[in-house]
Tab-separated table of C-alpha atoms in Angstrom:
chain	number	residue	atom	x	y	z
H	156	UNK	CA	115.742	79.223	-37.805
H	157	UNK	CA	117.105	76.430	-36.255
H	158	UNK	CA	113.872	76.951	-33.229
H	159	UNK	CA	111.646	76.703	-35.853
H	160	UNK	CA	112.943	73.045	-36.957
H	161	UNK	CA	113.219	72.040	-33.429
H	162	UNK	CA	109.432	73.143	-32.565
H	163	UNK	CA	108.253	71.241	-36.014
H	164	UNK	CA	110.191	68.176	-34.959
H	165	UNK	CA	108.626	68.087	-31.354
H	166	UNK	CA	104.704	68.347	-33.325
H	167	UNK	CA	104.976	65.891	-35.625
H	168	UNK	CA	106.056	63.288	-32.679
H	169	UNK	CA	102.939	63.899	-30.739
H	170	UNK	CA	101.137	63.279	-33.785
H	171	UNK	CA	103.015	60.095	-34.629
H	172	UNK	CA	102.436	59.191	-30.536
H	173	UNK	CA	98.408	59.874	-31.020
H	174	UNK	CA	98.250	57.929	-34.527
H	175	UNK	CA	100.048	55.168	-32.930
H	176	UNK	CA	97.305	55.050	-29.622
H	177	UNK	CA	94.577	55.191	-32.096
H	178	UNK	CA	95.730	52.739	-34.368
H	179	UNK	CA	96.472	50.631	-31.086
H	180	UNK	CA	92.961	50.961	-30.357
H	181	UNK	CA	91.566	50.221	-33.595
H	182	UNK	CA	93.665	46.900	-34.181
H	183	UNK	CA	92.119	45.642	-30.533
H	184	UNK	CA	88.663	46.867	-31.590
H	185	UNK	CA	88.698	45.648	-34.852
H	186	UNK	CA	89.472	41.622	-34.188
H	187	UNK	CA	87.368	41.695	-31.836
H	188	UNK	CA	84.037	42.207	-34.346
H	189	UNK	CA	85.539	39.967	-36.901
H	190	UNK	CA	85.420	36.872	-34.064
H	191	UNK	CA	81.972	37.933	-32.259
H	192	UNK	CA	80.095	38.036	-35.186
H	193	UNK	CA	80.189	34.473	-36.379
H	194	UNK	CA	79.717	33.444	-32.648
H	195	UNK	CA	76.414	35.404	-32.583
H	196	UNK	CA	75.228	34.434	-35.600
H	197	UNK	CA	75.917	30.681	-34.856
H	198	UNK	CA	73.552	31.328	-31.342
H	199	UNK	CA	71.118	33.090	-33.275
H	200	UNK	CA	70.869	30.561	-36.159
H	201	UNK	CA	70.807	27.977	-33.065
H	202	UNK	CA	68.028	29.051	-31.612
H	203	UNK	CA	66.303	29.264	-34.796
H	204	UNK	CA	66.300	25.898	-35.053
H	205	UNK	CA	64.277	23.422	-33.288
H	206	UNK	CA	65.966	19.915	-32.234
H	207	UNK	CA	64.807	18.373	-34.978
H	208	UNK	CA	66.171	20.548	-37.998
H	209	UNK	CA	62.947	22.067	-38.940
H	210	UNK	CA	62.571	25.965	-38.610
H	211	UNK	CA	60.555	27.254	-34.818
H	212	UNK	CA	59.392	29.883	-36.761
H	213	UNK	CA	58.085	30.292	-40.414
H	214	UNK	CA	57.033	33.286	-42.730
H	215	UNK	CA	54.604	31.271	-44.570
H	216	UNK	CA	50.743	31.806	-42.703
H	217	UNK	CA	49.251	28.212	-41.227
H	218	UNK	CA	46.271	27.059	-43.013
H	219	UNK	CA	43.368	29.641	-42.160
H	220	UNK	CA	40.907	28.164	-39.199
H	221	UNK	CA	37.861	27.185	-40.816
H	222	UNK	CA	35.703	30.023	-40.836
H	223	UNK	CA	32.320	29.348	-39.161
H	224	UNK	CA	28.828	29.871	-41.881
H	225	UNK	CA	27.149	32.337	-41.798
H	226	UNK	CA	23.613	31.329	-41.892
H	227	UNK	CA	20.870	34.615	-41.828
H	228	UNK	CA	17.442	33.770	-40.188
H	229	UNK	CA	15.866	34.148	-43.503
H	230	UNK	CA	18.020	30.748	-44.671
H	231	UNK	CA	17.057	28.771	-41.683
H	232	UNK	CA	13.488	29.498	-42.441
H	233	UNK	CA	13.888	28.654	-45.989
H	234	UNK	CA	15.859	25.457	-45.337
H	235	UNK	CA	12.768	24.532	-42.404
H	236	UNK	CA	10.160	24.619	-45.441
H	237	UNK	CA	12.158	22.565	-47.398
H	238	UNK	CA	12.566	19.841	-45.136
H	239	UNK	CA	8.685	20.241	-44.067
H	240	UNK	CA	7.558	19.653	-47.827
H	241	UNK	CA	10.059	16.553	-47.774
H	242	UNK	CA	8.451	15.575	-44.461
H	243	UNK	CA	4.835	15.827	-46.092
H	244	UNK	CA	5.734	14.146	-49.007
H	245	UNK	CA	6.605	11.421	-46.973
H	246	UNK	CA	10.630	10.806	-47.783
H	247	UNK	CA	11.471	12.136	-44.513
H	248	UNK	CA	10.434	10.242	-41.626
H	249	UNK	CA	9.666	12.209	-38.249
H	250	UNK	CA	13.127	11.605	-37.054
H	251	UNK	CA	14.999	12.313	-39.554
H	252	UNK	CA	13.093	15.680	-39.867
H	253	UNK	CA	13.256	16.224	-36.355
H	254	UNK	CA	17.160	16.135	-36.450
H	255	UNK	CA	17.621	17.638	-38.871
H	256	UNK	CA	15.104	20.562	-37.337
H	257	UNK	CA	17.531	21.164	-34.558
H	258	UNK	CA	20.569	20.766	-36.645
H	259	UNK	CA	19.184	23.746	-38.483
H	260	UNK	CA	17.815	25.760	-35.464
H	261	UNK	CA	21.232	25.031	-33.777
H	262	UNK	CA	23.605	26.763	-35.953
């Protein structure tokens, strides 16, 4: 009987030996996160940010590009009339129609 306590004695000190590696190896790994991870989110929140205080980068969309109109052949002929009638009627000189002729044609 007195084997048997021996042989228990000798197991649980091999256990204690491994608990006491492994909590070794947690208390070094453990520190170590708590101190990087305010370091690297200081450098990321750094680089965020330009010089001047204001965010590089933004969710919100810019203000759309103006698109371009979209003007079907069927306007341009319809807008030509027009200023021919205004031209024959006399309050357009032939200038000011002309202009606006290749303002039209143009686009």
């Amino acid at each position: 009987m007195e084997n048997d306590q021996v042989e228990i004695i000798e197991d649980n000190s091999e256990t204690v030996k491994l608990l006491t590696f492994v909590y070794f190896i947690l208390g070094l790994i453990i520190p170590f996160w708590i101190i990087t991870l305010p370091v690297f989110w200081f450098l990321a929140y750094r680089d965020y940010k330009s010089p001047n205080g204001k965010p590089l980068f933004s969710n919100q969309p810019t203000a759309p590009a103006q698109t371009a109109k979209v003007v079907t052949p069927t306007q341009n002929f319809e807008a030509l009339e027009k200023l021919n009638e205004l031209k024959e009627k006399g309050i357009l000189t032939e200038d000011e129609y002309n202009r606006e002729k290749s303002k039209i044609l143009n686009s």
